[in-house]
């Protein structure tokens, strides 16, 4: 066995112990160097885990295909393993730590025989920043190593930081047999440990992402009094060069990545706005000594959905993924480039689909349905630094100051385009009652409302009732808390047509949000919060049909009272643990609506 590049006892003891369990043939430590990365790529290509793409057109890009039943996060196999079940809450699957370790050990046992065990020291957040956390992932997947090298700061520098602080999150991963019946994604927040086995899919296997940066981090954040959130962070540069930052939470597949990289709309060009992307998925936020909220993105890459990404939806992403990108489950074209449904350009005549099968334009399956070229959850992994919008503050240890927090969901009829919460407590209620309607892309009843508070339902590593309380407490700690808003880009008219064009035009709404933060405009007080005066949303160059904006800003108290029934049911799941303040906000909203009915 090779010499370990560290004398840190905690780390070497743990790696040795995991090696005794998984029995790899070899152990390789990841130093984060370009040479090591190249070497791993060569090995992965010869083992057919990766396909080298056309290096002239897509330099540094490769393609990976997952197992057919390993294409998305498996929430039903994801557990929070706390000593007390109540600490995991009704929002999580729970297993006792003893039972979970026992069950998983049987799967990890000798799982790495004939394979190499990679040890990846990594930092979530800039190395050495007071915001950041160190983790070490052990894995037997080269694909995981190469992804972690993009998504995190992996290697030597993280290891030296670990030695200084002497604590880290222990992340153990093995593909094992990639068997869905032997797949478990286990979190042990009380042990600062994650065990994931039987999956090679990003959200299950890149343990720095959802597992550490959200589930484990949210648990730690409550103890250490900060926030780990499922939020994008973007900077909006005004013509005078001043940049304001916002953090925004939307459920998965509501356009966080597109918003974070937005290209200002043609109509507002004269105003000279520019967008800076700090992050598209996760925000860690702390109260600083100035009494305001500051945020970093713990990640260093994007793990974005490919299907639907094109020059109209996200031109900056199209630029970003032209180099040094790992594509997963997309179509391989004859010329060694890639394609997916909704990509730019013509539908290719033929290729190899995400399953590895020959594919032809118009090809139908046995039931007469089109065979998809790319999986609907196909992905690209790409460095943020590739993006033309990458913020110059990404590496800054202090992060960025947050002026506004924005919540959002997909609501056909209920929520207006935008509204502002009355204060922090009301804002927490707005976040806690967030919901989204199912689209055709998801299984289940179309239009069915799914509650997803702060977009954290699948990611909160403890009882959400305590999480709400933590949010309320955080507000009290800030001298100047950010204002809280709610947006809905998805409102429809009577004929089922979207009333708002979305995408680039969303900047018009962010402009109003910033005007509110800077006390530049007043607003209309309504039962649900402050709404814009229609004339305060700059529609220059936008051809919105007559009356559309008024419809977008309409509130129907009857619909909101109906909505409150769902909220009531949801809140009751948390029994006595739910903070009284949220029931107070519920009552106040209900009363305001009844007066206006
Ligand atoms: C993601 C998700 O992959 O939220 O970011 O599902
Ligand atoms: Mn996400």
Coordinates of C-alpha atoms and ligand atoms in Angstrom, one line a residue:
X1 CA 0.0 0.0 0.0
X2 CA 1.3 3.5 -0.9
X3 CA 2.3 6.0 1.6
X4 CA -0.4 8.4 2.7
X5 CA 0.2 12.1 1.9
X6 CA -0.8 13.1 5.5
X7 CA 0.0 12.3 9.1
X8 CA -3.4 13.4 10.3
X9 CA -4.4 10.6 12.6
X10 CA -8.2 11.0 12.4
X11 CA -8.0 10.9 8.6
X12 CA -5.5 8.0 8.2
X13 CA -7.4 6.0 10.8
X14 CA -10.7 6.5 9.0
X15 CA -9.3 5.8 5.6
X16 CA -7.7 2.6 6.9
X17 CA -10.9 1.5 8.6
X18 CA -13.0 2.1 5.4
X19 CA -10.4 0.2 3.4
X20 CA -10.7 -2.8 5.7
X21 CA -14.4 -2.7 5.1
X22 CA -14.4 -2.2 1.3
X23 CA -11.2 -4.1 0.5
X24 CA -10.0 -2.2 -2.5
X25 CA -7.0 -3.4 -4.5
X26 CA -5.3 0.0 -4.2
X27 CA -5.7 3.4 -2.6
X28 CA -5.0 6.6 -4.6
X29 CA -5.1 10.1 -3.0
X30 CA -6.4 12.9 -5.1
X31 CA -4.0 15.9 -5.2
X32 CA -6.1 17.9 -7.6
X33 CA -3.4 18.3 -10.2
X34 CA -4.0 18.6 -13.9
X35 CA -1.7 15.6 -14.5
X36 CA -3.7 13.4 -12.2
X37 CA -6.9 14.5 -13.8
X38 CA -5.6 13.6 -17.3
X39 CA -4.4 10.2 -16.0
X40 CA -7.9 9.4 -14.6
X41 CA -9.5 10.5 -17.8
X42 CA -7.3 8.2 -19.8
X43 CA -8.1 5.3 -17.5
X44 CA -11.8 6.0 -17.5
X45 CA -11.8 6.2 -21.3
X46 CA -10.1 2.9 -21.7
X47 CA -12.4 1.3 -19.1
X48 CA -15.3 2.7 -21.2
X49 CA -16.6 4.7 -18.3
X50 CA -16.1 7.9 -20.4
X51 CA -16.2 8.6 -24.1
X52 CA -13.8 11.3 -25.4
X53 CA -15.8 13.8 -27.4
X54 CA -14.7 15.7 -30.5
X55 CA -11.7 17.6 -29.0
X56 CA -11.7 20.3 -31.8
X57 CA -15.3 21.3 -31.2
X58 CA -15.5 20.4 -27.5
X59 CA -12.0 20.6 -26.0
X60 CA -11.6 18.8 -22.7
X61 CA -15.2 17.4 -22.9
X62 CA -16.2 13.8 -22.2
X63 CA -19.5 11.8 -22.1
X64 CA -20.7 9.4 -19.5
X65 CA -23.7 7.1 -19.5
X66 CA -25.2 5.9 -16.2
X67 CA -27.0 2.6 -15.6
X68 CA -30.6 2.8 -16.9
X69 CA -32.1 2.8 -13.4
X70 CA -29.6 5.3 -12.0
X71 CA -30.6 8.6 -13.5
X72 CA -31.8 10.8 -10.7
X73 CA -31.8 11.3 -7.0
X74 CA -33.6 8.5 -5.2
X75 CA -35.4 10.3 -2.4
X76 CA -37.1 7.1 -1.2
X77 CA -33.7 5.6 -0.5
X78 CA -32.3 8.7 1.2
X79 CA -32.3 8.7 5.0
X80 CA -31.5 11.0 7.9
X81 CA -30.1 8.8 10.7
X82 CA -30.4 10.6 14.0
X83 CA -30.6 8.9 17.4
X84 CA -34.1 10.3 17.9
X85 CA -36.7 10.0 15.1
X86 CA -38.2 13.3 16.0
X87 CA -35.0 15.1 15.1
X88 CA -35.3 13.9 11.5
X89 CA -38.9 15.1 11.4
X90 CA -41.8 14.2 9.2
X91 CA -40.0 15.7 6.2
X92 CA -37.3 12.9 6.2
X93 CA -37.1 9.1 6.0
X94 CA -35.5 8.0 9.2
X95 CA -33.4 5.0 10.3
X96 CA -31.5 4.6 13.6
X97 CA -27.8 5.1 13.1
X98 CA -27.1 1.5 14.4
X99 CA -29.6 -0.1 12.0
X100 CA -28.4 2.1 9.1
X101 CA -24.6 1.4 9.6
X102 CA -25.4 -2.3 9.9
X103 CA -27.5 -2.4 6.7
X104 CA -25.0 -0.4 4.7
X105 CA -22.0 -2.3 6.0
X106 CA -23.3 -5.5 4.5
X107 CA -23.4 -3.8 1.1
X108 CA -20.0 -2.0 1.5
X109 CA -18.4 -5.2 2.6
X110 CA -15.7 -6.1 0.0
X111 CA -17.5 -3.8 -2.5
X112 CA -14.2 -2.4 -3.8
X113 CA -12.5 -5.7 -4.5
X114 CA -10.7 -5.5 -7.9
X115 CA -11.1 -1.7 -7.8
X116 CA -9.1 1.4 -6.7
X117 CA -10.3 3.4 -3.7
X118 CA -9.9 7.1 -4.4
X119 CA -9.5 9.5 -1.4
X120 CA -10.6 13.0 -2.3
X121 CA -10.0 15.8 0.3
X122 CA -12.2 18.7 -0.7
X123 CA -13.3 22.1 0.5
X124 CA -16.9 23.4 0.1
X125 CA -16.3 27.1 -0.2
X126 CA -13.0 28.9 -0.8
X127 CA -10.2 27.0 1.0
X128 CA -9.6 28.6 4.4
X129 CA -12.6 30.9 4.4
X130 CA -14.5 31.0 7.7
X131 CA -17.6 30.0 5.7
X132 CA -16.0 26.8 4.3
X133 CA -16.2 23.2 5.4
X134 CA -13.8 20.4 4.6
X135 CA -14.9 16.9 3.6
X136 CA -13.1 13.8 2.4
X137 CA -14.9 11.5 -0.1
X138 CA -13.8 7.9 -0.5
X139 CA -15.1 6.5 -3.7
X140 CA -14.5 3.7 -6.2
X141 CA -15.8 5.7 -9.2
X142 CA -13.5 7.7 -11.5
X143 CA -16.5 9.5 -12.8
X144 CA -17.2 10.7 -9.2
X145 CA -13.6 11.8 -8.8
X146 CA -13.6 13.8 -12.1
X147 CA -16.9 15.4 -11.2
X148 CA -15.8 16.3 -7.7
X149 CA -12.7 18.0 -9.2
X150 CA -15.1 20.3 -11.0
X151 CA -17.8 20.8 -8.4
X152 CA -15.5 21.3 -5.4
X153 CA -12.0 22.6 -4.5
X154 CA -10.4 19.1 -4.4
X155 CA -6.9 18.1 -3.5
X156 CA -3.7 19.3 -1.8
X157 CA -4.9 22.7 -0.5
X158 CA -8.0 21.1 1.0
X159 CA -5.9 18.4 2.7
X160 CA -3.6 21.0 4.2
X161 CA -6.6 22.9 5.5
X162 CA -8.0 19.7 7.0
X163 CA -4.7 19.2 8.9
X164 CA -4.9 22.7 10.3
X165 CA -8.5 22.3 11.6
X166 CA -8.5 18.6 12.3
X167 CA -12.1 17.9 11.5
X168 CA -14.0 17.0 8.4
X169 CA -17.1 15.4 7.0
X170 CA -16.5 11.7 6.4
X171 CA -18.1 10.8 3.0
X172 CA -18.0 7.1 2.0
X173 CA -19.2 6.2 -1.5
X174 CA -19.2 3.0 -3.5
X175 CA -20.9 2.1 -6.7
X176 CA -21.0 -1.5 -5.4
X177 CA -23.1 -3.4 -7.9
X178 CA -25.2 -0.3 -9.0
X179 CA -28.1 -2.3 -7.8
X180 CA -31.2 -0.2 -7.0
X181 CA -32.2 -2.9 -4.5
X182 CA -28.9 -2.4 -2.7
X183 CA -28.9 1.4 -2.9
X184 CA -28.8 3.6 0.2
X185 CA -28.0 7.3 0.7
X186 CA -27.5 7.7 4.4
X187 CA -26.7 10.8 6.4
X188 CA -25.5 10.7 10.0
X189 CA -25.5 14.4 11.0
X190 CA -24.6 13.6 14.6
X191 CA -21.4 11.8 13.3
X192 CA -20.7 14.3 10.5
X193 CA -20.8 11.3 8.2
X194 CA -22.4 10.3 4.9
X195 CA -22.6 6.8 3.4
X196 CA -23.8 6.4 -0.1
X197 CA -23.9 3.0 -1.9
X198 CA -25.3 1.5 -5.1
X199 CA -25.6 4.6 -7.2
X200 CA -23.3 6.6 -9.5
X201 CA -25.8 9.4 -10.2
X202 CA -24.5 12.9 -9.3
X203 CA -27.1 13.9 -6.7
X204 CA -26.5 10.5 -4.9
X205 CA -22.8 10.1 -5.4
X206 CA -21.1 13.6 -5.5
X207 CA -21.3 13.8 -1.7
X208 CA -20.1 17.4 -1.5
X209 CA -23.3 18.6 -3.2
X210 CA -26.8 17.8 -1.8
X211 CA -25.6 15.4 1.0
X212 CA -22.9 17.6 2.6
X213 CA -23.7 21.2 1.4
X214 CA -27.4 20.9 2.2
X215 CA -28.4 18.0 4.4
X216 CA -25.3 17.8 6.7
X217 CA -24.6 21.6 6.4
X218 CA -28.2 22.6 7.3
X219 CA -27.8 20.5 10.5
X220 CA -24.5 22.1 11.3
X221 CA -25.7 25.6 10.4
X222 CA -28.5 25.4 13.0
X223 CA -25.9 24.6 15.7
X224 CA -23.4 27.2 14.4
X225 CA -26.1 29.8 13.7
X226 CA -25.9 30.3 9.9
X227 CA -28.0 29.1 7.0
X228 CA -27.4 26.4 4.4
X229 CA -29.9 26.9 1.6
X230 CA -31.0 25.6 -1.8
X231 CA -30.5 29.0 -3.4
X232 CA -28.8 30.6 -6.3
X233 CA -26.7 33.7 -5.7
X234 CA -26.5 36.4 -8.4
X235 CA -25.1 39.9 -8.6
X236 CA -26.9 42.6 -10.5
X237 CA -24.5 45.4 -11.6
X238 CA -26.2 48.7 -12.1
X239 CA -25.0 51.2 -14.7
X240 CA -23.0 53.1 -12.1
X241 CA -21.0 50.0 -11.3
X242 CA -22.6 49.2 -8.0
X243 CA -23.5 45.5 -7.6
X244 CA -26.4 44.3 -5.5
X245 CA -26.7 40.6 -4.7
X246 CA -29.8 38.4 -4.3
X247 CA -30.3 34.8 -3.1
X248 CA -33.2 32.9 -4.6
X249 CA -34.9 29.5 -3.8
X250 CA -37.0 27.7 -6.3
X251 CA -38.0 24.0 -6.3
X252 CA -35.9 21.8 -8.7
X253 CA -36.7 22.5 -12.4
X254 CA -38.1 26.0 -11.9
X255 CA -35.2 27.8 -13.7
X256 CA -32.6 28.6 -10.9
X257 CA -29.7 28.1 -13.2
X258 CA -31.2 30.2 -16.0
X259 CA -31.9 33.0 -13.7
X260 CA -28.5 33.0 -12.1
X261 CA -26.9 33.5 -15.5
X262 CA -29.4 35.8 -17.1
X263 CA -28.6 38.0 -20.0
X264 CA -30.3 41.4 -19.6
X265 CA -33.3 41.8 -22.0
X266 CA -32.9 43.8 -25.2
X267 CA -35.4 46.3 -23.9
X268 CA -33.4 47.2 -20.8
X269 CA -30.1 47.3 -22.6
X270 CA -29.9 51.1 -22.5
X271 CA -29.8 50.8 -18.7
X272 CA -26.6 48.9 -18.9
X273 CA -27.3 46.1 -16.4
X274 CA -24.8 43.2 -16.1
X275 CA -25.4 40.0 -14.3
X276 CA -22.7 38.2 -12.2
X277 CA -23.2 34.5 -11.2
X278 CA -22.0 33.5 -7.8
X279 CA -23.9 30.2 -7.7
X280 CA -26.9 28.4 -9.2
X281 CA -27.9 25.9 -6.5
X282 CA -26.6 26.3 -3.0
X283 CA -25.9 29.3 -0.7
X284 CA -24.3 29.3 2.7
X285 CA -25.2 32.5 4.5
X286 CA -23.9 34.1 7.7
X287 CA -24.6 37.2 9.7
X288 CA -21.5 39.4 9.6
X289 CA -20.3 41.9 12.2
X290 CA -22.1 44.6 10.2
X291 CA -25.4 43.0 11.1
X292 CA -26.2 42.0 7.5
X293 CA -26.3 38.7 5.7
X294 CA -23.4 37.5 3.6
X295 CA -23.3 34.5 1.3
X296 CA -20.9 32.1 -0.4
X297 CA -21.6 29.4 -2.9
X298 CA -19.9 26.3 -1.5
X299 CA -19.6 24.8 -5.0
X300 CA -17.1 25.5 -7.8
X301 CA -19.1 24.1 -10.7
X302 CA -22.6 23.7 -12.2
X303 CA -24.3 20.3 -12.3
X304 CA -27.0 21.5 -14.7
X305 CA -29.9 19.9 -16.6
X306 CA -29.0 19.6 -20.3
X307 CA -32.5 19.0 -21.8
X308 CA -34.0 22.4 -22.6
X309 CA -30.7 24.3 -22.4
X310 CA -30.3 26.4 -25.6
X311 CA -29.2 29.9 -26.7
X312 CA -32.6 31.3 -26.0
X313 CA -33.1 29.9 -22.5
X314 CA -29.5 30.4 -21.3
X315 CA -27.0 31.8 -23.9
X316 CA -24.3 32.1 -21.2
X317 CA -24.5 28.4 -20.3
X318 CA -24.1 27.5 -24.0
X319 CA -20.8 29.4 -23.9
X320 CA -19.9 27.7 -20.6
X321 CA -20.2 24.1 -21.6
X322 CA -18.1 24.4 -24.8
X323 CA -15.0 23.2 -22.9
X324 CA -13.8 21.1 -19.9
X325 CA -17.3 19.7 -19.4
X326 CA -18.5 16.2 -18.4
X327 CA -21.8 15.4 -20.2
X328 CA -24.0 12.7 -18.7
X329 CA -26.8 10.8 -20.5
X330 CA -27.1 12.9 -23.7
X331 CA -27.1 11.8 -27.3
X332 CA -23.7 11.2 -29.0
X333 CA -23.7 12.5 -32.5
X334 CA -21.7 11.0 -35.4
X335 CA -19.3 13.9 -35.4
X336 CA -18.4 13.3 -31.7
X337 CA -20.4 16.2 -30.4
X338 CA -23.6 15.9 -28.3
X339 CA -27.3 16.8 -28.5
X340 CA -30.4 16.8 -26.3
X341 CA -34.1 17.6 -26.7
X342 CA -34.4 21.4 -26.8
X343 CA -30.7 21.9 -27.8
X344 CA -29.8 24.5 -30.5
X345 CA -29.8 23.5 -34.1
X346 CA -31.6 20.9 -36.1
X347 CA -32.5 17.5 -34.8
X348 CA -29.7 15.2 -35.8
X349 CA -30.5 12.4 -38.3
X350 CA -28.9 9.8 -36.1
X351 CA -26.6 9.1 -33.1
X352 CA -26.2 6.9 -30.0
X353 CA -28.8 7.7 -27.4
X354 CA -28.3 8.0 -23.6
X355 CA -28.9 4.3 -23.2
X356 CA -26.1 3.5 -25.6
X357 CA -28.5 2.4 -28.4
X358 CA -28.5 3.5 -32.0
X359 CA -31.0 6.3 -32.5
X360 CA -32.6 7.9 -35.5
X361 CA -34.6 11.1 -36.0
X362 CA -38.3 10.3 -35.5
X363 CA -37.7 6.8 -34.1
X364 CA -40.6 5.4 -32.1
X365 CA -40.8 2.8 -29.3
X366 CA -43.0 -0.2 -29.2
X367 CA -45.9 1.9 -27.9
X368 CA -45.5 4.4 -30.7
X369 CA -43.9 7.1 -28.5
X370 CA -40.8 9.0 -29.6
X371 CA -37.6 7.5 -28.2
X372 CA -35.8 10.2 -26.3
X373 CA -32.2 11.0 -27.4
X374 CA -31.2 12.3 -24.0
X375 CA -32.6 11.4 -20.6
X376 CA -34.9 14.2 -19.3
X377 CA -32.5 14.5 -16.4
X378 CA -29.4 14.5 -18.5
X379 CA -26.7 16.7 -17.1
X380 CA -23.5 18.6 -17.7
X381 CA -20.8 19.2 -15.1
X382 CA -18.8 22.4 -15.8
X383 CA -16.6 24.8 -13.9
X384 CA -18.3 28.1 -12.9
X385 CA -15.1 29.8 -14.0
X386 CA -16.0 28.9 -17.6
X387 CA -19.0 31.1 -17.5
X388 CA -18.9 34.6 -19.1
X389 CA -21.0 35.7 -16.1
X390 CA -18.7 34.2 -13.3
X391 CA -18.5 36.6 -10.5
X392 CA -15.1 37.9 -9.5
X393 CA -16.1 37.4 -5.9
X394 CA -16.5 33.6 -6.1
X395 CA -13.1 33.1 -4.5
X396 CA -13.4 35.8 -1.9
X397 CA -13.5 34.4 1.6
X398 CA -16.2 36.8 2.7
X399 CA -18.7 36.1 0.0
X400 CA -21.2 38.7 -1.0
X401 CA -23.7 40.8 0.9
X402 CA -27.3 39.8 0.3
X403 CA -29.9 42.6 -0.3
X404 CA -32.9 40.4 -1.0
X405 CA -34.1 36.8 -0.6
X406 CA -36.5 35.6 -3.2
X407 CA -38.7 32.6 -3.0
X408 CA -40.7 31.2 -6.0
X409 CA -42.8 28.4 -7.3
X410 CA -44.8 27.3 -10.3
X411 CA -48.4 28.5 -9.8
X412 CA -50.8 28.7 -12.7
X413 CA -53.4 30.9 -11.0
X414 CA -52.6 31.7 -7.4
X415 CA -49.5 33.8 -6.8
X416 CA -48.9 37.1 -8.5
X417 CA -45.8 37.9 -10.5
X418 CA -44.1 39.3 -7.5
X419 CA -44.9 40.4 -3.9
X420 CA -42.9 41.5 -0.9
X421 CA -43.3 40.1 2.6
X422 CA -44.2 42.7 5.3
X423 CA -41.2 41.8 7.5
X424 CA -38.8 38.9 8.2
X425 CA -41.3 36.8 10.2
X426 CA -43.9 37.1 7.5
X427 CA -41.2 36.3 4.9
X428 CA -40.4 33.1 6.8
X429 CA -44.1 32.2 6.5
X430 CA -44.0 33.0 2.8
X431 CA -41.0 30.6 2.4
X432 CA -42.5 28.0 4.7
X433 CA -45.7 27.9 2.6
X434 CA -43.9 27.7 -0.8
X435 CA -45.4 25.3 -3.2
X436 CA -45.2 24.3 -6.9
X437 CA -47.5 22.6 -9.3
X438 CA -46.6 19.4 -11.1
X439 CA -45.7 19.7 -14.8
X440 CA -46.1 17.1 -17.5
X441 CA -42.4 16.3 -16.9
X442 CA -43.2 14.8 -13.5
X443 CA -45.2 11.7 -12.7
X444 CA -48.4 12.3 -10.9
X445 CA -51.5 14.4 -11.2
X446 CA -51.0 17.4 -13.5
X447 CA -51.4 20.7 -11.6
X448 CA -51.2 18.9 -8.2
X449 CA -49.7 21.2 -5.6
X450 CA -46.6 20.0 -3.9
X451 CA -45.5 21.9 -0.8
X452 CA -41.7 22.6 -0.8
X453 CA -40.8 25.0 1.9
X454 CA -37.8 27.2 1.0
X455 CA -37.3 24.5 -1.8
X456 CA -35.6 22.5 1.0
X457 CA -38.1 19.7 1.5
X458 CA -35.7 17.0 0.0
X459 CA -32.6 18.6 1.5
X460 CA -33.3 19.7 5.0
X461 CA -31.2 17.4 7.2
X462 CA -33.4 17.7 10.3
X463 CA -36.9 18.4 11.4
X464 CA -38.2 21.2 9.4
X465 CA -40.2 22.6 12.3
X466 CA -36.8 23.3 14.0
X467 CA -35.6 24.7 10.7
X468 CA -38.4 27.3 10.6
X469 CA -37.6 28.3 14.1
X470 CA -33.9 28.7 13.2
X471 CA -34.9 31.0 10.3
X472 CA -37.0 33.1 12.7
X473 CA -34.1 33.3 15.1
X474 CA -31.7 34.3 12.3
X475 CA -33.9 37.3 11.6
X476 CA -33.6 38.5 15.1
X477 CA -29.8 38.4 14.9
X478 CA -29.6 40.8 12.0
X479 CA -29.5 44.5 12.4
X480 CA -30.5 44.8 8.7
X481 CA -32.1 41.6 7.4
X482 CA -32.6 41.3 3.7
X483 CA -36.1 41.9 2.4
X484 CA -38.0 38.8 1.4
X485 CA -40.0 38.4 -1.8
X486 CA -42.0 35.8 -3.7
X487 CA -42.1 35.5 -7.5
X488 CA -44.1 33.4 -9.9
X489 CA -43.0 33.4 -13.5
X490 CA -45.6 30.8 -14.4
X491 CA -49.1 32.4 -14.1
X492 CA -51.5 31.6 -16.9
X493 CA -54.5 33.3 -18.5
X494 CA -57.9 31.6 -18.9
X495 CA -56.8 29.9 -22.0
X496 CA -53.7 28.3 -20.4
X497 CA -51.2 30.7 -22.0
X498 CA -48.3 32.0 -19.9
X499 CA -48.9 35.7 -19.0
X500 CA -45.2 36.5 -18.5
X501 CA -42.5 35.7 -21.0
X502 CA -40.0 34.8 -18.4
X503 CA -36.3 34.1 -19.0
X504 CA -34.4 37.4 -19.7
X505 CA -37.4 39.5 -19.0
X506 CA -37.3 38.4 -15.4
X507 CA -34.7 41.1 -14.8
X508 CA -37.6 43.6 -14.9
X509 CA -39.0 42.0 -11.8
X510 CA -35.6 41.9 -10.1
X511 CA -35.3 45.6 -10.9
X512 CA -38.4 46.3 -8.9
X513 CA -37.2 44.1 -6.0
X514 CA -33.9 46.1 -5.8
X515 CA -35.8 49.4 -6.0
X516 CA -37.8 48.2 -3.0
X517 CA -34.6 47.3 -1.2
X518 CA -33.3 50.7 -1.8
X519 CA -36.5 52.5 -0.9
X520 CA -36.8 53.9 -4.4
X521 CA -40.5 53.1 -5.0
X522 CA -43.5 52.6 -2.8
X523 CA -45.9 49.7 -3.2
X524 CA -49.5 48.6 -2.7
X525 CA -50.4 47.0 0.6
X526 CA -52.5 43.9 0.0
X527 CA -53.6 41.0 2.3
X528 CA -50.7 38.8 1.1
X529 CA -47.9 41.5 1.1
X530 CA -46.7 44.5 -0.9
X531 CA -47.3 44.5 -4.6
X532 CA -45.9 46.7 -7.3
X533 CA -47.8 49.6 -8.7
X534 CA -48.0 48.4 -12.4
X535 CA -46.2 51.5 -13.5
X536 CA -43.2 50.7 -11.4
X537 CA -42.3 47.6 -13.5
X538 CA -40.3 48.8 -16.5
X539 CA -41.8 47.3 -19.6
X540 CA -39.7 49.2 -22.1
X541 CA -39.4 47.2 -25.3
X542 CA -41.7 44.4 -24.1
X543 CA -44.8 43.7 -26.0
X544 CA -47.1 42.5 -23.2
X545 CA -50.7 42.2 -24.2
X546 CA -53.1 44.8 -22.9
X547 CA -54.1 44.0 -19.3
X548 CA -51.6 41.2 -18.9
X549 CA -49.6 43.0 -16.1
X550 CA -52.8 43.7 -14.2
X551 CA -53.7 40.0 -14.4
X552 CA -50.3 39.1 -13.3
X553 CA -50.6 41.2 -10.2
X554 CA -54.2 40.2 -9.4
X555 CA -55.0 38.6 -6.0
X556 CA -58.1 36.6 -5.4
X557 CA -58.8 36.2 -1.7
X558 CA -61.1 33.2 -2.3
X559 CA -58.2 31.3 -3.9
X560 CA -55.9 32.2 -1.1
X561 CA -58.3 31.1 1.5
X562 CA -58.5 27.8 -0.3
X563 CA -54.7 27.6 -0.4
X564 CA -54.6 28.1 3.3
X565 CA -56.4 24.8 3.8
X566 CA -53.4 23.0 2.2
X567 CA -51.1 25.1 4.4
X568 CA -53.1 24.1 7.5
X569 CA -52.8 20.4 6.7
X570 CA -49.0 20.8 6.0
X571 CA -48.3 22.7 9.2
X572 CA -50.3 20.2 11.3
X573 CA -47.8 17.4 10.2
X574 CA -45.3 19.1 12.5
X575 CA -47.6 18.9 15.5
X576 CA -46.5 20.8 18.5
X577 CA -43.0 21.4 17.1
X578 CA -44.1 24.0 14.6
X579 CA -43.2 27.5 15.8
X580 CA -46.1 29.5 17.1
X581 CA -45.0 32.5 15.0
X582 CA -46.0 30.6 11.8
X583 CA -49.5 29.9 13.2
X584 CA -49.7 33.6 14.1
X585 CA -48.8 34.5 10.5
X586 CA -51.4 32.0 9.3
X587 CA -54.1 33.5 11.4
X588 CA -53.2 37.1 10.4
X589 CA -53.2 36.2 6.7
X590 CA -56.5 34.4 7.0
X591 CA -58.1 37.5 8.8
X592 CA -56.7 39.9 6.2
X593 CA -58.1 37.8 3.4
X594 CA -61.6 37.5 5.1
X595 CA -61.8 41.2 5.4
X596 CA -61.1 41.6 1.7
X597 CA -63.2 38.7 0.4
Ligands
LIG1 C1 -30.5 19.5 -8.4 C2 -31.8 19.4 -7.8 O1 -30.0 18.6 -9.1 O2 -32.3 20.3 -7.1 O3 -29.9 20.6 -8.3 O4 -32.4 18.3 -8.0
LIG2 MN1 -30.9 21.9 -6.8

